[in-house]
mmCIF file of C-alpha atoms in Angstrom:
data_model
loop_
_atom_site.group_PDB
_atom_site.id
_atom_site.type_symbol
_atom_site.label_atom_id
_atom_site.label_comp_id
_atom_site.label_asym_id
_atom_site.label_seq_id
_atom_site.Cartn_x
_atom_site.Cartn_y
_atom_site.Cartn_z
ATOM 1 C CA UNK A 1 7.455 -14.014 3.073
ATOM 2 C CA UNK A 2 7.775 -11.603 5.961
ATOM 3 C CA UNK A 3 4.817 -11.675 8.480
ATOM 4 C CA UNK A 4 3.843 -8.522 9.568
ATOM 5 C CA UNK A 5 1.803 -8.643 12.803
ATOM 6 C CA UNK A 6 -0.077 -5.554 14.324
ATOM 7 C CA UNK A 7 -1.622 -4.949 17.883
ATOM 8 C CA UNK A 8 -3.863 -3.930 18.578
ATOM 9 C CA UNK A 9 -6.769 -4.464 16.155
ATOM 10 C CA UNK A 10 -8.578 -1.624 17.431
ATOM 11 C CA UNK A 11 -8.501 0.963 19.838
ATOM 12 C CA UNK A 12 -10.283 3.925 21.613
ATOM 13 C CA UNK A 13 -8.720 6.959 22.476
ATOM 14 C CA UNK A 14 -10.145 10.616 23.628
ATOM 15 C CA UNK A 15 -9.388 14.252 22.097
ATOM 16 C CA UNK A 16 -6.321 14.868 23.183
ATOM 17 C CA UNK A 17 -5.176 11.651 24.212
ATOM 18 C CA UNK A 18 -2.210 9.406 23.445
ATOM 19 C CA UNK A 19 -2.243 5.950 21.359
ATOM 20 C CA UNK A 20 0.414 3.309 20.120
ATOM 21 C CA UNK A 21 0.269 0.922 17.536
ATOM 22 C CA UNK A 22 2.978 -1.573 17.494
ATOM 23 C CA UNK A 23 4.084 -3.499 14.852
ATOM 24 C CA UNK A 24 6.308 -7.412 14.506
ATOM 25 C CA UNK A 25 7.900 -8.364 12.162
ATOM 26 C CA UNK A 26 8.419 -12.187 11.723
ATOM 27 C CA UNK A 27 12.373 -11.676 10.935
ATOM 28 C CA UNK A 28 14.482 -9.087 11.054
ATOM 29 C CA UNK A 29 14.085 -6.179 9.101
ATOM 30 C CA UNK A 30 16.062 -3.402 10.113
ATOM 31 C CA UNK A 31 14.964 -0.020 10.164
ATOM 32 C CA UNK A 32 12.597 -1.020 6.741
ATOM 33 C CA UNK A 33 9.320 -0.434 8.222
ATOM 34 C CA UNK A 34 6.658 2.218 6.757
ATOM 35 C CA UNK A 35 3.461 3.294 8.033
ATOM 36 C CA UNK A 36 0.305 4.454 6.525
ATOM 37 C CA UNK A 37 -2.793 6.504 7.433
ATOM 38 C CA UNK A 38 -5.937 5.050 5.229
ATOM 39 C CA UNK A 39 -9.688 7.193 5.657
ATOM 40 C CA UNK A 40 -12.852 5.306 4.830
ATOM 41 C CA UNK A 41 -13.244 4.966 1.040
ATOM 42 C CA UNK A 42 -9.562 6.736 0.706
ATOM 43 C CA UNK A 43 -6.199 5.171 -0.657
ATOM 44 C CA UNK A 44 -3.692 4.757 1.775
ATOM 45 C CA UNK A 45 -1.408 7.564 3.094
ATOM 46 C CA UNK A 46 2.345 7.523 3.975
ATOM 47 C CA UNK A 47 3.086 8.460 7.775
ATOM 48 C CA UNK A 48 6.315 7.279 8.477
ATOM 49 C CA UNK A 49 9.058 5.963 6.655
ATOM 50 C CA UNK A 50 12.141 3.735 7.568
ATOM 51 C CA UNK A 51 10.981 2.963 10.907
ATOM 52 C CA UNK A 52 11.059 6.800 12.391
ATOM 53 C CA UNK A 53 11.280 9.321 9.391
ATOM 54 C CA UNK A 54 8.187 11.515 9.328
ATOM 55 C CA UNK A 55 6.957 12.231 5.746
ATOM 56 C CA UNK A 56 6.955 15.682 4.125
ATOM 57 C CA UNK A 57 3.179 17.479 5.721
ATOM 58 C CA UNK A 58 2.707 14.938 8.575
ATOM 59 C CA UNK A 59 2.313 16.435 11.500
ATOM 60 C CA UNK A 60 4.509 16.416 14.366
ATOM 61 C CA UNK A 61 2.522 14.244 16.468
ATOM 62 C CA UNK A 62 2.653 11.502 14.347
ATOM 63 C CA UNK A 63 5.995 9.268 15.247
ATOM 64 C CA UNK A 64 7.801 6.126 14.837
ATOM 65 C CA UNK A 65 10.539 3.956 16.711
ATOM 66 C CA UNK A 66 11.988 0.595 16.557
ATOM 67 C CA UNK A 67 14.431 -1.276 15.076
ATOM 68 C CA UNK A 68 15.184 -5.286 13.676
ATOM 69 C CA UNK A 69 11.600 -6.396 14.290
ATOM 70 C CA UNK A 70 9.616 -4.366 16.884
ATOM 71 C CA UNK A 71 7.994 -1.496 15.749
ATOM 72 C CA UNK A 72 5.804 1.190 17.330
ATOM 73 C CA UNK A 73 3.595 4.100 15.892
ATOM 74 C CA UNK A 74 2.601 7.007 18.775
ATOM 75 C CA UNK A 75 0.201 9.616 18.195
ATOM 76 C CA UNK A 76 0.200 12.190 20.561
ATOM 77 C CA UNK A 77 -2.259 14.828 21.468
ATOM 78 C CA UNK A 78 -4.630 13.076 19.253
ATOM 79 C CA UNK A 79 -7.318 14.817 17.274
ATOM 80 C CA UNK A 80 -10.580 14.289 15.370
ATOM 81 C CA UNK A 81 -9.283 13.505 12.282
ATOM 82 C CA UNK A 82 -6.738 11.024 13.601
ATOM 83 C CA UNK A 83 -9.809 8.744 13.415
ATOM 84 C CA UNK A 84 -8.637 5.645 10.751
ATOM 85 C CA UNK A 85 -7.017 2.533 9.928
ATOM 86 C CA UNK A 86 -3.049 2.357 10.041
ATOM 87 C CA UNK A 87 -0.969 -0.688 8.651
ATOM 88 C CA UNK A 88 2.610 -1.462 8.790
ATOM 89 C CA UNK A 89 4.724 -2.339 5.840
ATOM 90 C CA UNK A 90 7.823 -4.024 5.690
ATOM 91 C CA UNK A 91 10.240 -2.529 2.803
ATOM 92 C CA UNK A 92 12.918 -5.191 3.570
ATOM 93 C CA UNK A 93 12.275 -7.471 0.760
ATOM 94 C CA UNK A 94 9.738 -8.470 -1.969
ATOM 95 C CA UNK A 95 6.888 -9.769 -1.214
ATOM 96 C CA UNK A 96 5.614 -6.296 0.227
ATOM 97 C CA UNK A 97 3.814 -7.164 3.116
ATOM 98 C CA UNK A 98 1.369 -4.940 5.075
ATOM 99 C CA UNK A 99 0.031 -5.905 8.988
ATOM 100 C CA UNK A 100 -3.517 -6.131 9.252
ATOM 101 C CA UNK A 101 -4.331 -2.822 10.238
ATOM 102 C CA UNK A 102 -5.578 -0.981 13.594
ATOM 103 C CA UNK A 103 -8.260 0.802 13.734
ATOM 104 C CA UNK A 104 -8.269 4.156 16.130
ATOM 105 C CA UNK A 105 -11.427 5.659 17.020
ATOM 106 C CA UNK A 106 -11.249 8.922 18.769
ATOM 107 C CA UNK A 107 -14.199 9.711 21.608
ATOM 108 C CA UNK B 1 2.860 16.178 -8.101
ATOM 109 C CA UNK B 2 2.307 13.114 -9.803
ATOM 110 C CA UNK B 3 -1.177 11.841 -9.576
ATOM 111 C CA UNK B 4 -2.106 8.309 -10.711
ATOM 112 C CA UNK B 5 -5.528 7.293 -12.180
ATOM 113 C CA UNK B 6 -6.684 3.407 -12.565
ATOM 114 C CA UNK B 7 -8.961 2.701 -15.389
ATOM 115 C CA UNK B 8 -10.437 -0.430 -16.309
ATOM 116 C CA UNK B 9 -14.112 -2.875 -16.121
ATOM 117 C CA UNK B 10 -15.412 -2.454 -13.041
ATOM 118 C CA UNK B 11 -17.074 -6.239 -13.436
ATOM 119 C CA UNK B 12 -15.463 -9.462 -14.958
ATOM 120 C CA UNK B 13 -16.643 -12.869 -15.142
ATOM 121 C CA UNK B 14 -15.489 -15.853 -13.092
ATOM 122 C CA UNK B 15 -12.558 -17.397 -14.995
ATOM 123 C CA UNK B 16 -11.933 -14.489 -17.283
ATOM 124 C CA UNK B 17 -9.327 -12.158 -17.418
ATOM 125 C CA UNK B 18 -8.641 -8.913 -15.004
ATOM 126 C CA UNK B 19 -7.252 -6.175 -16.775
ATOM 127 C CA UNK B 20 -6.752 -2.666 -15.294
ATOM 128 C CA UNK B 21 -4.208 0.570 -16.184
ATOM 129 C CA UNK B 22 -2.745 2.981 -14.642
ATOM 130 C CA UNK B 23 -2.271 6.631 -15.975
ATOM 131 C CA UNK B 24 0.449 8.999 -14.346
ATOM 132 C CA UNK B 25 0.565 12.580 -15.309
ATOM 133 C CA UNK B 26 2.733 15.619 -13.464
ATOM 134 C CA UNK B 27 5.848 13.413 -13.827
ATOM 135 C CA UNK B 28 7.351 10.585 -16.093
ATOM 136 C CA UNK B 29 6.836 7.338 -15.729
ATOM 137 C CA UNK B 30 10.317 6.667 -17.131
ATOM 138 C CA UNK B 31 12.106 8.391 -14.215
ATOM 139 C CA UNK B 32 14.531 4.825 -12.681
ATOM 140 C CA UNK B 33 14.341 5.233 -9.445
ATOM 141 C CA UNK B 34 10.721 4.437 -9.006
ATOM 142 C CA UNK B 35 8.807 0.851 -9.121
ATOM 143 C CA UNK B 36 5.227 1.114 -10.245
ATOM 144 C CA UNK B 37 3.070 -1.518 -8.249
ATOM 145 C CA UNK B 38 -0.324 -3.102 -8.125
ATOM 146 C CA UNK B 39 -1.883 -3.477 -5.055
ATOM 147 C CA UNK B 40 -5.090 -4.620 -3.724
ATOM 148 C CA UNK B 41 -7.936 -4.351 -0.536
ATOM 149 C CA UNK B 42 -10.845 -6.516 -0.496
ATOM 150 C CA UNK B 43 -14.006 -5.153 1.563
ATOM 151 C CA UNK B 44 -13.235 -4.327 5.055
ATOM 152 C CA UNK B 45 -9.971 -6.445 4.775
ATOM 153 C CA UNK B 46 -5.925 -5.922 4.783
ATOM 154 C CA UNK B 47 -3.627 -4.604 1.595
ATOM 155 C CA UNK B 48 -2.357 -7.036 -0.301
ATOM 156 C CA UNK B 49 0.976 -6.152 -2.574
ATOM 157 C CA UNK B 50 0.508 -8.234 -6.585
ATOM 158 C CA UNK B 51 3.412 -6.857 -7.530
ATOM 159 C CA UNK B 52 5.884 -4.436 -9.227
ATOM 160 C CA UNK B 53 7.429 -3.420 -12.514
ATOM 161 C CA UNK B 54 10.464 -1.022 -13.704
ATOM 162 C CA UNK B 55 10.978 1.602 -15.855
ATOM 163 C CA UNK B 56 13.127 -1.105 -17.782
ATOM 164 C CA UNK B 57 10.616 -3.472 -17.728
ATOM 165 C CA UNK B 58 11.668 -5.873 -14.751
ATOM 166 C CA UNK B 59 8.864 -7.285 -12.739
ATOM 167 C CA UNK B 60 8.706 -9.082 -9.414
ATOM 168 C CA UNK B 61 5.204 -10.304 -8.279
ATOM 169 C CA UNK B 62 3.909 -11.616 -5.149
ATOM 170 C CA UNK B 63 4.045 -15.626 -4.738
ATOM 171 C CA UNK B 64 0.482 -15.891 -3.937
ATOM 172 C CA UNK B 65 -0.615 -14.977 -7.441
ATOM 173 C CA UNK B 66 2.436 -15.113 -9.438
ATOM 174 C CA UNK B 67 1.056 -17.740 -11.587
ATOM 175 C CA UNK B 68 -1.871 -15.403 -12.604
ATOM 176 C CA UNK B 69 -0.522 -11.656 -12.816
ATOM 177 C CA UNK B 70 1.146 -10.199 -15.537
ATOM 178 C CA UNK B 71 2.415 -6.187 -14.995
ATOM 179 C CA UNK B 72 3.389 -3.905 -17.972
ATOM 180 C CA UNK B 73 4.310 -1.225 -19.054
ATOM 181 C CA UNK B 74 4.030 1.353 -21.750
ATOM 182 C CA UNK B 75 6.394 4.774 -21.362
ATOM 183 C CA UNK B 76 4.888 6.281 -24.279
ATOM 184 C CA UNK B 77 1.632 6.603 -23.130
ATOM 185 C CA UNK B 78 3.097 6.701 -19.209
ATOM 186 C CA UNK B 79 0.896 4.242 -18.244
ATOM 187 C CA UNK B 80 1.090 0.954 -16.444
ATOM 188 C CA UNK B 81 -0.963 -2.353 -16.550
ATOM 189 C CA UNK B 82 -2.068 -5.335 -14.344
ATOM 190 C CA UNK B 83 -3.627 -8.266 -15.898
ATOM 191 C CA UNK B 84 -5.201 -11.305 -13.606
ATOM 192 C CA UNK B 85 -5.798 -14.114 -14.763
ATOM 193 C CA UNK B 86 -8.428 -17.126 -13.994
ATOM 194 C CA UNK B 87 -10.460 -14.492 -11.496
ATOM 195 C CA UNK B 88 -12.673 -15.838 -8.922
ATOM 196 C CA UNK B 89 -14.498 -14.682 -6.637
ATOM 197 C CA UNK B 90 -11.689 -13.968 -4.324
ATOM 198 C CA UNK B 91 -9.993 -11.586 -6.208
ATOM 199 C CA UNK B 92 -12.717 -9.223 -5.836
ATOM 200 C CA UNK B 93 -11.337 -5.785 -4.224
ATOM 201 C CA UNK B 94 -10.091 -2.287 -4.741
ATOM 202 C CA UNK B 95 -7.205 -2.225 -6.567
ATOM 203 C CA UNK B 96 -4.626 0.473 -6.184
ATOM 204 C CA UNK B 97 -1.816 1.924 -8.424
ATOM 205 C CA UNK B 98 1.085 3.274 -6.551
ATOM 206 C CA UNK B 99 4.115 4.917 -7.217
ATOM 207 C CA UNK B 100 7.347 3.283 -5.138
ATOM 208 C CA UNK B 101 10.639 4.104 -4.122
ATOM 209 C CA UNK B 102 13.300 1.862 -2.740
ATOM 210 C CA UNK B 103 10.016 -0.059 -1.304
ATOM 211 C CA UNK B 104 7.635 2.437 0.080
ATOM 212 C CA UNK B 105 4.780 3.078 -1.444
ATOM 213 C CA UNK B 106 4.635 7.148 -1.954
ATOM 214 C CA UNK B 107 2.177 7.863 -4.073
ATOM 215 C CA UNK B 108 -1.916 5.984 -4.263
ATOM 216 C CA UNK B 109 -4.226 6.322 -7.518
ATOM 217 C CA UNK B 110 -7.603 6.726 -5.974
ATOM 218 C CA UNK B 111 -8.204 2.860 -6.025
ATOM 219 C CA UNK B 112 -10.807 1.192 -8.372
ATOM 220 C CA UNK B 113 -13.399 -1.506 -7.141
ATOM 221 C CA UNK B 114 -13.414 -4.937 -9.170
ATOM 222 C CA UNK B 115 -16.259 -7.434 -8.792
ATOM 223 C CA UNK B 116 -15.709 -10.497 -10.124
ATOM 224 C CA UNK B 117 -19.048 -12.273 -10.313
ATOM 225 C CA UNK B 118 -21.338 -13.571 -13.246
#
């Protein structure tokens, strides 16, 4: 199986404000990456798709880079509602494998 | 849109049998280029991928539970299933229906808590 490792667990960001997620991969995997946005009590929601491609209604400051096995998600000018969990997902191969989340809490 | 629904008991007994479906409407289950897949969150933890199934019927499920998990499907009724067996306590969670193509997961049902308990 693919390990998927995320850093940080959580982090603390103001209104406004800029944070990164990244994202390892424990072999290579390309540009297959995927990220997701999930709310408390919410199913998961697509972000970002093969590594950097921003999904239909996200907005702009949402976005991905990276490539083989180091991944990074960037919000910029963050606002209230950017306030969840994300996980990475490797779309390389079967098993599916998500990271263990990061949680951003916006001040 | 498409917009999945799970269904299913909401409590099962240690050692008994998990089984949940999964209803799609605003599109047809039938279409090839999407998987359907199971996939699960305990409390406060990680997702967990169980596994997958085609329109034509071909499955792939994760190692960790392959021995227990059986995914189906029935295009008539455009509905999906995921059956567990030999539940314990650890397989308590929200499980998730989801709609995939080529390996990313575009589309969540709503998610529906299990308890597995006595």
């Amino acid at each position: 199986d693919i390990q998927m490792t995320q850093s940080p667990s959580s982090l603390s960001a103001s209104v406004g404000g800029r944070a990164t997620i990244t994202c390892r991969a424990s072999q290579s995997i390309g540009g297959r990456l995927n990220w997701y946005q999930q709310k408390p009590g919410k199913a998961p929601n697509l972000l970002i798709y093969g590594a950097s491609s921003l999904q239909d209604g996200v907005p702009s400051r949402f976005s991905g880079s990276g490539f083989n096995s180091d991944f990074t998600l960037t919000i910029t000018t963050l606002q209230p509602e950017d306030s969840a969990t994300y996980y990475c997902q490797q779309s390389h191969s079967t098993p599916l494998t998500f990271g263990g989340g990061t949680k951003v809490e916006i001040k | 849109q498409v917009q999945l629904q799970e269904s299913g008991p909401g409590l099962v007994k240690p050692s008994q049998t998990l089984s949940l479906t999964c209803t799609v409407s605003g599109g047809s289950i039938s279409r090839s280029i999407y998987y359907w897949s199971w996939i699960r969150q305990p409390a406060g933890k990680g997702l967990e991928w169980i596994g997958r199934i085609s329109t034509t019927g071909s499955t792939n499920y994760n190692p960790s539970l392959k021995s227990r998990v059986t995914i189906s499907v029935d295009t008539s009724r455009n509905q999906f299933s995921l059956m567990v067996d030999s539940v314990t306590a650890a397989d308590t969670a929200v499980y998730y229906c989801a709609r995939v193509l080529e390996a990313t997961v575009m589309d969540w049902g709503q998610g529906t808590l299990v308890t597995v308990s006595s």
